[in-house]
Amino acid sequence: MTTGKRATDEPAPCPTDEYVARAVANLSPHERKSTMETGEILLQKGLLDARQLALARQSQKDDERADQSAVQLGLVSEEDALTALGEQLGLDFVDLTKTEIDLELLTYFPPKIIHRHNVFPVAKRNGSLVVATSDPFNLYALDEISAATNLSVQPVLAVEHEVSKLIKTHLGVGSETIEGLLAQRQAGEDIEILDELELDGSEDSQAAQEASVVRLVNEILVEAIEARASDIHIEAQASGMKIRYRIDGVLQSQPTPPEIDHFQAAIVSRLKIMARLNIAEKRLPQDGRIKLKVAGREVDIRLSIIPMLHGEGMVMRVLDKDSMNFSLEGLGMRPDVHKRFLDLISLPHGIVLVTGPTGSGKTTTLYSALSEIKSDEIKIITTEDPVEYQLDGINQIQVQSKIGLTFAASLRGILRHDPDVVLVGEIRDLETAENAVQASLTGHLVFSTLHTNDAAGAFMRLGDMGVEPFLVASTVEGVMAQRLVRTLCKHCREAYVPEADTLPDDFPGEELRQAGGKVYRENGCRECRGTGYSGRAGLYELLVTGDDIRQMAVERVSSQRIKRAAVETGMRTLRQDGWLKVLDGDTTIDEVMRVTKSD
C-alpha cells in the first residue's frame, strides 16, 4: 500500500503528527489498525523515529505492514521488530537456529498449511501445538491449524527466512512450488498419473480422453486399490465386459452396469495410453507399466494385454508401495521357523532358496529377508524380472532378456561389484544355477527362488537342470517352501465344533482336544466385504540342510525320502503348519486344504 508517496524527487519534509495522521486517514479501517499497531509499536519502543516511520509507510506495498516495510528498508532488524511486536502482543520470540524442533509433528501436520502460511510446528506442550510464524496478525492461519490438528495453537514469532529454511530442509527444496501446482488441480480428482501421457490424435485416443471414460477408469483403479486387490482382470467375453479383482488370492467378480460394454474399447485405449502402449496394435500381446498416486499413496501397476476371441483381455498387477511392510515378523512364521530362517540368512556364504508356485509370496519373503540383514557394512545386489518394489539401501537390476541382460549375464556382472549378498529373482536354467553355485563357492550368500511343490524337491530340481549333485549338496544351506492362506476376519469369525467325520484324516485330533475341540470358520461382515476373510498369512516348510540331507543330495535320492528324513529331524510340513494356524483361529480347514495336499 502507498501512503502519501511524493511524485517528485524532492526530499520528504520531516514528518509531523499531522502528516502521519493524514497518511493514516487514507487507509482502510483494517489497514489503519494493523499499521497503527505495528508502526506505532516500533515508534514507542524507540526502534524507529517519526521520520523513519513515515518513510516506512511511504514505501509500504499492498498487504505489507509498516514494520515489514521498515525491515525491507534496513531501518530495523526483523528480529528486533518481531521481538517488539511480541512484547506488545504477549508472544515469545524464538531463535529457530537454537531451538529443538519436534519433527514427529510433521506426520500429522498438513504440508499445504505449512506452505500456504509459512509456518512450522515446533513442539507440543501441555496439549497445545507450538507453531512458529513471522506474521502475528494472521489469525486465520492459526484457526486453520487448530481445525486441522484438533489442538489449541500457541504461536511464537520467528524470523521469516529461518521458518522458510526449516520448510526447505524438512519438506524438500521446491516443495512450495509443488504444493502450488497441486492446489491448481481440480477438486475431486482422485488419481494423479506420474508419467506424461502421449496422445496421437486418433479416434481411439480421443475417445479414451473423454471425461466419462477417464472417470470410469479411475473408479475401477481406486476401487481395486481400496479393496486391497493384487490383480485387476478386465475380460472381453461374448456376453460383454467382465471385471474381476483378485483379493487375498481369490478372484471376485465386480458388479458392473450393462452400459459399461459400450465403453469397452475406450477403457482399453485409456489404459494403453496410461501405460504408454500402442493403442492401434490390437493383434499382438503388449506389456506396460502405469505409475499413479492415489490419495497420496504411490502405486505401480503392471499391465499385460493379450488379444482374445471377443476382444483384448487385460490383467493389471497392483503394487501398492505404501501398503507394503517388508518384515519377517509380519509374515506369519512360527517362532521356531523364524529363528532358524534368521540363522540361515545370516550365514556368510551358501545358497538359500524359497520355493512355491506363482503368487505364493516368495518375493515378499526374500525382500523381508534382505530388509532384515541390510546394513551399511553389507553390499546387497539383486537381479529381478521385474523389479516389483524398490528397496532403500539395496542395489537392484532389472533383467532385460531382449538385449541379453539375463539372470545369468547380470549375475556374472554382479560378482565383479564385490557384493556380500546376491538375490537372483529366479533360477530358471543351468547357466543361472551354475553361476549361483559359483557365487556361493566364492564366499557370497545367494538368495533365489525355484518352482517346486515342496522344500525337498529343490535338490532334485537343481539336479534335473544339470548341476552336479555334489555341488548342490555343498552349497544349498536351506530351502523354504511356502503357500499363502486367507486369514479370518477378526470382526466376524465364529467358533464351532467340527464333526469328526468332516475332519481330514491327517488333522491333529489330540491338539484339537487340547484346544477345547473348537476351530473357527468364516462368516462375513461389512469389514471384510462379506467374504469372511481379511488379509493373508504364509504357511512355511523350512528344510535346513544337515549332513544326512547333503549325503542324500549327493546320491540323488528321491525328494520323498529327503522329505521323510527332514521331518524325522524336526521339519514341519506345509500341511502341518496349516493345521496349527487353524487351531490358532487364524484360518479355516477349507483354506488349508485349498492350498496344500496331504503328506
PDB file of N, CA and C in Angstrom, residues 511-587:
ATOM      1  N   GLU A 511      -4.292 -82.360  19.381  1.00  0.00           N
ATOM      2  CA  GLU A 511      -4.165 -80.905  19.540  1.00  0.00           C
ATOM      3  C   GLU A 511      -5.530 -80.230  19.524  1.00  0.00           C
ATOM      4  N   LEU A 512      -6.479 -80.767  18.739  1.00  0.00           N
ATOM      5  CA  LEU A 512      -7.828 -80.213  18.709  1.00  0.00           C
ATOM      6  C   LEU A 512      -8.506 -80.373  20.070  1.00  0.00           C
ATOM      7  N   ARG A 513      -8.340 -81.537  20.712  1.00  0.00           N
ATOM      8  CA  ARG A 513      -8.934 -81.750  22.033  1.00  0.00           C
ATOM      9  C   ARG A 513      -8.313 -80.794  23.060  1.00  0.00           C
ATOM     10  N   GLN A 514      -6.995 -80.583  22.961  1.00  0.00           N
ATOM     11  CA  GLN A 514      -6.345 -79.672  23.890  1.00  0.00           C
ATOM     12  C   GLN A 514      -6.834 -78.235  23.704  1.00  0.00           C
ATOM     13  N   ALA A 515      -7.271 -77.900  22.491  1.00  0.00           N
ATOM     14  CA  ALA A 515      -7.784 -76.554  22.206  1.00  0.00           C
ATOM     15  C   ALA A 515      -9.262 -76.417  22.538  1.00  0.00           C
ATOM     16  N   GLY A 516      -9.858 -77.439  23.156  1.00  0.00           N
ATOM     17  CA  GLY A 516     -11.264 -77.374  23.532  1.00  0.00           C
ATOM     18  C   GLY A 516     -12.206 -77.884  22.475  1.00  0.00           C
ATOM     19  N   GLY A 517     -11.659 -78.485  21.412  1.00  0.00           N
ATOM     20  CA  GLY A 517     -12.486 -79.062  20.370  1.00  0.00           C
ATOM     21  C   GLY A 517     -13.072 -78.066  19.398  1.00  0.00           C
ATOM     22  N   LYS A 518     -12.720 -76.784  19.525  1.00  0.00           N
ATOM     23  CA  LYS A 518     -13.299 -75.752  18.671  1.00  0.00           C
ATOM     24  C   LYS A 518     -12.281 -75.226  17.659  1.00  0.00           C
ATOM     25  N   VAL A 519     -12.755 -74.918  16.477  1.00  0.00           N
ATOM     26  CA  VAL A 519     -11.988 -74.178  15.478  1.00  0.00           C
ATOM     27  C   VAL A 519     -12.880 -73.045  14.977  1.00  0.00           C
ATOM     28  N   TYR A 520     -12.365 -72.252  14.044  1.00  0.00           N
ATOM     29  CA  TYR A 520     -13.137 -71.101  13.547  1.00  0.00           C
ATOM     30  C   TYR A 520     -13.457 -71.258  12.068  1.00  0.00           C
ATOM     31  N   ARG A 521     -14.542 -70.598  11.650  1.00  0.00           N
ATOM     32  CA  ARG A 521     -14.908 -70.560  10.235  1.00  0.00           C
ATOM     33  C   ARG A 521     -15.322 -69.147   9.855  1.00  0.00           C
ATOM     34  N   GLU A 522     -15.386 -68.911   8.547  1.00  0.00           N
ATOM     35  CA  GLU A 522     -15.724 -67.573   8.058  1.00  0.00           C
ATOM     36  C   GLU A 522     -17.215 -67.305   8.224  1.00  0.00           C
ATOM     37  N   ASN A 523     -17.566 -66.015   8.322  1.00  0.00           N
ATOM     38  CA  ASN A 523     -18.963 -65.630   8.439  1.00  0.00           C
ATOM     39  C   ASN A 523     -19.316 -64.555   7.425  1.00  0.00           C
ATOM     40  N   GLY A 524     -18.641 -63.395   7.526  1.00  0.00           N
ATOM     41  CA  GLY A 524     -18.907 -62.304   6.583  1.00  0.00           C
ATOM     42  C   GLY A 524     -19.531 -61.105   7.254  1.00  0.00           C
ATOM     43  N   CYS A 525     -18.925 -59.941   7.042  1.00  0.00           N
ATOM     44  CA  CYS A 525     -19.461 -58.708   7.610  1.00  0.00           C
ATOM     45  C   CYS A 525     -19.022 -57.537   6.730  1.00  0.00           C
ATOM     46  N   ARG A 526     -19.377 -56.325   7.136  1.00  0.00           N
ATOM     47  CA  ARG A 526     -19.041 -55.149   6.356  1.00  0.00           C
ATOM     48  C   ARG A 526     -17.529 -54.939   6.285  1.00  0.00           C
ATOM     49  N   GLU A 527     -16.842 -55.235   7.388  1.00  0.00           N
ATOM     50  CA  GLU A 527     -15.398 -55.009   7.446  1.00  0.00           C
ATOM     51  C   GLU A 527     -14.643 -55.825   6.398  1.00  0.00           C
ATOM     52  N   CYS A 528     -15.113 -57.048   6.125  1.00  0.00           N
ATOM     53  CA  CYS A 528     -14.408 -57.933   5.189  1.00  0.00           C
ATOM     54  C   CYS A 528     -15.137 -58.039   3.854  1.00  0.00           C
ATOM     55  N   ARG A 529     -16.073 -57.109   3.601  1.00  0.00           N
ATOM     56  CA  ARG A 529     -16.835 -57.082   2.351  1.00  0.00           C
ATOM     57  C   ARG A 529     -17.602 -58.373   2.141  1.00  0.00           C
ATOM     58  N   GLY A 530     -18.028 -58.993   3.242  1.00  0.00           N
ATOM     59  CA  GLY A 530     -18.874 -60.171   3.179  1.00  0.00           C
ATOM     60  C   GLY A 530     -18.161 -61.472   2.871  1.00  0.00           C
ATOM     61  N   THR A 531     -16.829 -61.462   2.779  1.00  0.00           N
ATOM     62  CA  THR A 531     -16.098 -62.685   2.419  1.00  0.00           C
ATOM     63  C   THR A 531     -15.750 -63.554   3.622  1.00  0.00           C
ATOM     64  N   GLY A 532     -15.678 -62.948   4.800  1.00  0.00           N
ATOM     65  CA  GLY A 532     -15.264 -63.693   5.987  1.00  0.00           C
ATOM     66  C   GLY A 532     -13.757 -63.697   6.191  1.00  0.00           C
ATOM     67  N   TYR A 533     -13.015 -63.192   5.212  1.00  0.00           N
ATOM     68  CA  TYR A 533     -11.547 -63.193   5.293  1.00  0.00           C
ATOM     69  C   TYR A 533     -11.005 -61.777   5.134  1.00  0.00           C
ATOM     70  N   SER A 534      -9.855 -61.531   5.747  1.00  0.00           N
ATOM     71  CA  SER A 534      -9.197 -60.236   5.609  1.00  0.00           C
ATOM     72  C   SER A 534      -7.690 -60.432   5.710  1.00  0.00           C
ATOM     73  N   GLY A 535      -7.018 -60.293   4.584  1.00  0.00           N
ATOM     74  CA  GLY A 535      -5.567 -60.454   4.561  1.00  0.00           C
ATOM     75  C   GLY A 535      -5.140 -61.901   4.355  1.00  0.00           C
ATOM     76  N   ARG A 536      -3.825 -62.097   4.256  1.00  0.00           N
ATOM     77  CA  ARG A 536      -3.269 -63.437   4.063  1.00  0.00           C
ATOM     78  C   ARG A 536      -2.059 -63.649   4.964  1.00  0.00           C
ATOM     79  N   ALA A 537      -1.762 -64.895   5.225  1.00  0.00           N
ATOM     80  CA  ALA A 537      -0.580 -65.265   6.008  1.00  0.00           C
ATOM     81  C   ALA A 537       0.076 -66.451   5.324  1.00  0.00           C
ATOM     82  N   GLY A 538       1.331 -66.666   5.623  1.00  0.00           N
ATOM     83  CA  GLY A 538       2.079 -67.732   4.969  1.00  0.00           C
ATOM     84  C   GLY A 538       2.054 -69.041   5.743  1.00  0.00           C
ATOM     85  N   LEU A 539       2.091 -70.150   4.993  1.00  0.00           N
ATOM     86  CA  LEU A 539       2.394 -71.470   5.552  1.00  0.00           C
ATOM     87  C   LEU A 539       3.825 -71.785   5.141  1.00  0.00           C
ATOM     88  N   TYR A 540       4.627 -72.243   6.085  1.00  0.00           N
ATOM     89  CA  TYR A 540       6.065 -72.393   5.824  1.00  0.00           C
ATOM     90  C   TYR A 540       6.558 -73.803   6.143  1.00  0.00           C
ATOM     91  N   GLU A 541       7.441 -74.278   5.266  1.00  0.00           N
ATOM     92  CA  GLU A 541       8.090 -75.578   5.422  1.00  0.00           C
ATOM     93  C   GLU A 541       9.595 -75.321   5.234  1.00  0.00           C
ATOM     94  N   LEU A 542      10.324 -75.295   6.340  1.00  0.00           N
ATOM     95  CA  LEU A 542      11.737 -74.926   6.287  1.00  0.00           C
ATOM     96  C   LEU A 542      12.620 -76.158   6.450  1.00  0.00           C
ATOM     97  N   LEU A 543      13.382 -76.451   5.411  1.00  0.00           N
ATOM     98  CA  LEU A 543      14.318 -77.569   5.421  1.00  0.00           C
ATOM     99  C   LEU A 543      15.738 -77.020   5.536  1.00  0.00           C
ATOM    100  N   VAL A 544      16.380 -77.278   6.665  1.00  0.00           N
ATOM    101  CA  VAL A 544      17.767 -76.876   6.867  1.00  0.00           C
ATOM    102  C   VAL A 544      18.655 -78.058   6.501  1.00  0.00           C
ATOM    103  N   THR A 545      19.619 -77.828   5.632  1.00  0.00           N
ATOM    104  CA  THR A 545      20.429 -78.917   5.086  1.00  0.00           C
ATOM    105  C   THR A 545      21.454 -79.394   6.115  1.00  0.00           C
ATOM    106  N   GLY A 546      21.191 -80.598   6.680  1.00  0.00           N
ATOM    107  CA  GLY A 546      22.146 -81.231   7.583  1.00  0.00           C
ATOM    108  C   GLY A 546      23.002 -82.238   6.837  1.00  0.00           C
ATOM    109  N   ASP A 547      23.871 -82.938   7.568  1.00  0.00           N
ATOM    110  CA  ASP A 547      24.785 -83.903   6.941  1.00  0.00           C
ATOM    111  C   ASP A 547      24.036 -85.016   6.222  1.00  0.00           C
ATOM    112  N   ASP A 548      22.963 -85.522   6.840  1.00  0.00           N
ATOM    113  CA  ASP A 548      22.204 -86.618   6.211  1.00  0.00           C
ATOM    114  C   ASP A 548      21.570 -86.163   4.896  1.00  0.00           C
ATOM    115  N   ILE A 549      21.002 -84.946   4.911  1.00  0.00           N
ATOM    116  CA  ILE A 549      20.365 -84.416   3.706  1.00  0.00           C
ATOM    117  C   ILE A 549      21.410 -84.205   2.610  1.00  0.00           C
ATOM    118  N   ARG A 550      22.587 -83.712   2.980  1.00  0.00           N
ATOM    119  CA  ARG A 550      23.650 -83.486   1.985  1.00  0.00           C
ATOM    120  C   ARG A 550      24.058 -84.810   1.333  1.00  0.00           C
ATOM    121  N   GLN A 551      24.180 -85.856   2.130  1.00  0.00           N
ATOM    122  CA  GLN A 551      24.561 -87.150   1.572  1.00  0.00           C
ATOM    123  C   GLN A 551      23.494 -87.667   0.623  1.00  0.00           C
ATOM    124  N   MET A 552      22.231 -87.480   0.980  1.00  0.00           N
ATOM    125  CA  MET A 552      21.126 -87.895   0.111  1.00  0.00           C
ATOM    126  C   MET A 552      21.146 -87.102  -1.202  1.00  0.00           C
ATOM    127  N   ALA A 553      21.475 -85.823  -1.122  1.00  0.00           N
ATOM    128  CA  ALA A 553      21.532 -84.994  -2.332  1.00  0.00           C
ATOM    129  C   ALA A 553      22.649 -85.471  -3.248  1.00  0.00           C
ATOM    130  N   VAL A 554      23.787 -85.857  -2.680  1.00  0.00           N
ATOM    131  CA  VAL A 554      24.896 -86.379  -3.487  1.00  0.00           C
ATOM    132  C   VAL A 554      24.475 -87.666  -4.186  1.00  0.00           C
ATOM    133  N   GLU A 555      23.719 -88.490  -3.484  1.00  0.00           N
ATOM    134  CA  GLU A 555      23.294 -89.785  -4.038  1.00  0.00           C
ATOM    135  C   GLU A 555      22.064 -89.660  -4.929  1.00  0.00           C
ATOM    136  N   ARG A 556      21.505 -88.441  -5.023  1.00  0.00           N
ATOM    137  CA  ARG A 556      20.329 -88.158  -5.854  1.00  0.00           C
ATOM    138  C   ARG A 556      19.154 -89.071  -5.511  1.00  0.00           C
ATOM    139  N   VAL A 557      18.891 -89.207  -4.208  1.00  0.00           N
ATOM    140  CA  VAL A 557      17.734 -89.989  -3.786  1.00  0.00           C
ATOM    141  C   VAL A 557      16.471 -89.181  -4.054  1.00  0.00           C
ATOM    142  N   SER A 558      15.310 -89.803  -3.994  1.00  0.00           N
ATOM    143  CA  SER A 558      14.049 -89.139  -4.323  1.00  0.00           C
ATOM    144  C   SER A 558      13.725 -88.042  -3.305  1.00  0.00           C
ATOM    145  N   SER A 559      12.947 -87.071  -3.762  1.00  0.00           N
ATOM    146  CA  SER A 559      12.558 -85.967  -2.881  1.00  0.00           C
ATOM    147  C   SER A 559      11.694 -86.465  -1.727  1.00  0.00           C
ATOM    148  N   GLN A 560      10.928 -87.555  -1.933  1.00  0.00           N
ATOM    149  CA  GLN A 560      10.107 -88.091  -0.851  1.00  0.00           C
ATOM    150  C   GLN A 560      10.970 -88.594   0.296  1.00  0.00           C
ATOM    151  N   ARG A 561      12.078 -89.279  -0.035  1.00  0.00           N
ATOM    152  CA  ARG A 561      12.976 -89.776   1.009  1.00  0.00           C
ATOM    153  C   ARG A 561      13.646 -88.619   1.743  1.00  0.00           C
ATOM    154  N   ILE A 562      14.028 -87.569   0.994  1.00  0.00           N
ATOM    155  CA  ILE A 562      14.618 -86.393   1.641  1.00  0.00           C
ATOM    156  C   ILE A 562      13.599 -85.723   2.568  1.00  0.00           C
ATOM    157  N   LYS A 563      12.342 -85.666   2.121  1.00  0.00           N
ATOM    158  CA  LYS A 563      11.296 -85.054   2.938  1.00  0.00           C
ATOM    159  C   LYS A 563      11.082 -85.843   4.226  1.00  0.00           C
ATOM    160  N   ARG A 564      11.034 -87.178   4.122  1.00  0.00           N
ATOM    161  CA  ARG A 564      10.835 -88.006   5.322  1.00  0.00           C
ATOM    162  C   ARG A 564      11.987 -87.815   6.298  1.00  0.00           C
ATOM    163  N   ALA A 565      13.213 -87.748   5.762  1.00  0.00           N
ATOM    164  CA  ALA A 565      14.373 -87.555   6.636  1.00  0.00           C
ATOM    165  C   ALA A 565      14.318 -86.194   7.326  1.00  0.00           C
ATOM    166  N   ALA A 566      13.864 -85.175   6.595  1.00  0.00           N
ATOM    167  CA  ALA A 566      13.779 -83.834   7.177  1.00  0.00           C
ATOM    168  C   ALA A 566      12.712 -83.776   8.269  1.00  0.00           C
ATOM    169  N   VAL A 567      11.565 -84.465   8.051  1.00  0.00           N
ATOM    170  CA  VAL A 567      10.502 -84.499   9.060  1.00  0.00           C
ATOM    171  C   VAL A 567      10.996 -85.194  10.324  1.00  0.00           C
ATOM    172  N   GLU A 568      11.784 -86.277  10.137  1.00  0.00           N
ATOM    173  CA  GLU A 568      12.306 -87.007  11.295  1.00  0.00           C
ATOM    174  C   GLU A 568      13.255 -86.151  12.131  1.00  0.00           C
ATOM    175  N   THR A 569      13.885 -85.166  11.480  1.00  0.00           N
ATOM    176  CA  THR A 569      14.799 -84.287  12.218  1.00  0.00           C
ATOM    177  C   THR A 569      14.124 -82.985  12.656  1.00  0.00           C
ATOM    178  N   GLY A 570      12.788 -82.917  12.553  1.00  0.00           N
ATOM    179  CA  GLY A 570      12.055 -81.794  13.128  1.00  0.00           C
ATOM    180  C   GLY A 570      11.405 -80.835  12.159  1.00  0.00           C
ATOM    181  N   MET A 571      11.475 -81.107  10.842  1.00  0.00           N
ATOM    182  CA  MET A 571      10.835 -80.187   9.895  1.00  0.00           C
ATOM    183  C   MET A 571       9.317 -80.296   9.973  1.00  0.00           C
ATOM    184  N   ARG A 572       8.638 -79.161   9.984  1.00  0.00           N
ATOM    185  CA  ARG A 572       7.180 -79.121   9.954  1.00  0.00           C
ATOM    186  C   ARG A 572       6.748 -78.890   8.509  1.00  0.00           C
ATOM    187  N   THR A 573       5.861 -79.741   7.985  1.00  0.00           N
ATOM    188  CA  THR A 573       5.449 -79.615   6.585  1.00  0.00           C
ATOM    189  C   THR A 573       4.441 -78.467   6.428  1.00  0.00           C
ATOM    190  N   LEU A 574       4.185 -78.112   5.167  1.00  0.00           N
ATOM    191  CA  LEU A 574       3.204 -77.069   4.874  1.00  0.00           C
ATOM    192  C   LEU A 574       1.839 -77.410   5.470  1.00  0.00           C
ATOM    193  N   ARG A 575       1.446 -78.657   5.303  1.00  0.00           N
ATOM    194  CA  ARG A 575       0.139 -79.095   5.802  1.00  0.00           C
ATOM    195  C   ARG A 575       0.082 -78.995   7.325  1.00  0.00           C
ATOM    196  N   GLN A 576       1.138 -79.426   8.001  1.00  0.00           N
ATOM    197  CA  GLN A 576       1.168 -79.367   9.458  1.00  0.00           C
ATOM    198  C   GLN A 576       1.154 -77.926   9.954  1.00  0.00           C
ATOM    199  N   ASP A 577       1.884 -77.054   9.263  1.00  0.00           N
ATOM    200  CA  ASP A 577       1.886 -75.637   9.639  1.00  0.00           C
ATOM    201  C   ASP A 577       0.493 -75.049   9.451  1.00  0.00           C
ATOM    202  N   GLY A 578      -0.205 -75.490   8.413  1.00  0.00           N
ATOM    203  CA  GLY A 578      -1.565 -75.026   8.177  1.00  0.00           C
ATOM    204  C   GLY A 578      -2.516 -75.430   9.292  1.00  0.00           C
ATOM    205  N   TRP A 579      -2.405 -76.675   9.758  1.00  0.00           N
ATOM    206  CA  TRP A 579      -3.302 -77.126  10.834  1.00  0.00           C
ATOM    207  C   TRP A 579      -3.064 -76.322  12.115  1.00  0.00           C
ATOM    208  N   LEU A 580      -1.821 -75.950  12.375  1.00  0.00           N
ATOM    209  CA  LEU A 580      -1.534 -75.129  13.556  1.00  0.00           C
ATOM    210  C   LEU A 580      -2.205 -73.763  13.431  1.00  0.00           C
ATOM    211  N   LYS A 581      -2.240 -73.202  12.219  1.00  0.00           N
ATOM    212  CA  LYS A 581      -2.913 -71.908  12.022  1.00  0.00           C
ATOM    213  C   LYS A 581      -4.427 -72.051  12.176  1.00  0.00           C
ATOM    214  N   VAL A 582      -4.967 -73.209  11.813  1.00  0.00           N
ATOM    215  CA  VAL A 582      -6.396 -73.457  12.034  1.00  0.00           C
ATOM    216  C   VAL A 582      -6.683 -73.504  13.531  1.00  0.00           C
ATOM    217  N   LEU A 583      -5.837 -74.216  14.281  1.00  0.00           N
ATOM    218  CA  LEU A 583      -6.035 -74.323  15.729  1.00  0.00           C
ATOM    219  C   LEU A 583      -5.853 -72.981  16.426  1.00  0.00           C
ATOM    220  N   ASP A 584      -5.036 -72.119  15.857  1.00  0.00           N
ATOM    221  CA  ASP A 584      -4.844 -70.782  16.428  1.00  0.00           C
ATOM    222  C   ASP A 584      -5.992 -69.837  16.101  1.00  0.00           C
ATOM    223  N   GLY A 585      -6.905 -70.267  15.206  1.00  0.00           N
ATOM    224  CA  GLY A 585      -8.024 -69.417  14.821  1.00  0.00           C
ATOM    225  C   GLY A 585      -7.687 -68.415  13.744  1.00  0.00           C
ATOM    226  N   ASP A 586      -6.554 -68.612  13.059  1.00  0.00           N
ATOM    227  CA  ASP A 586      -6.137 -67.661  12.029  1.00  0.00           C
ATOM    228  C   ASP A 586      -6.773 -67.941  10.679  1.00  0.00           C
ATOM    229  N   THR A 587      -7.046 -69.207  10.373  1.00  0.00           N
ATOM    230  CA  THR A 587      -7.616 -69.562   9.071  1.00  0.00           C
ATOM    231  C   THR A 587      -8.547 -70.752   9.239  1.00  0.00           C
TER     232      THR A 587
END
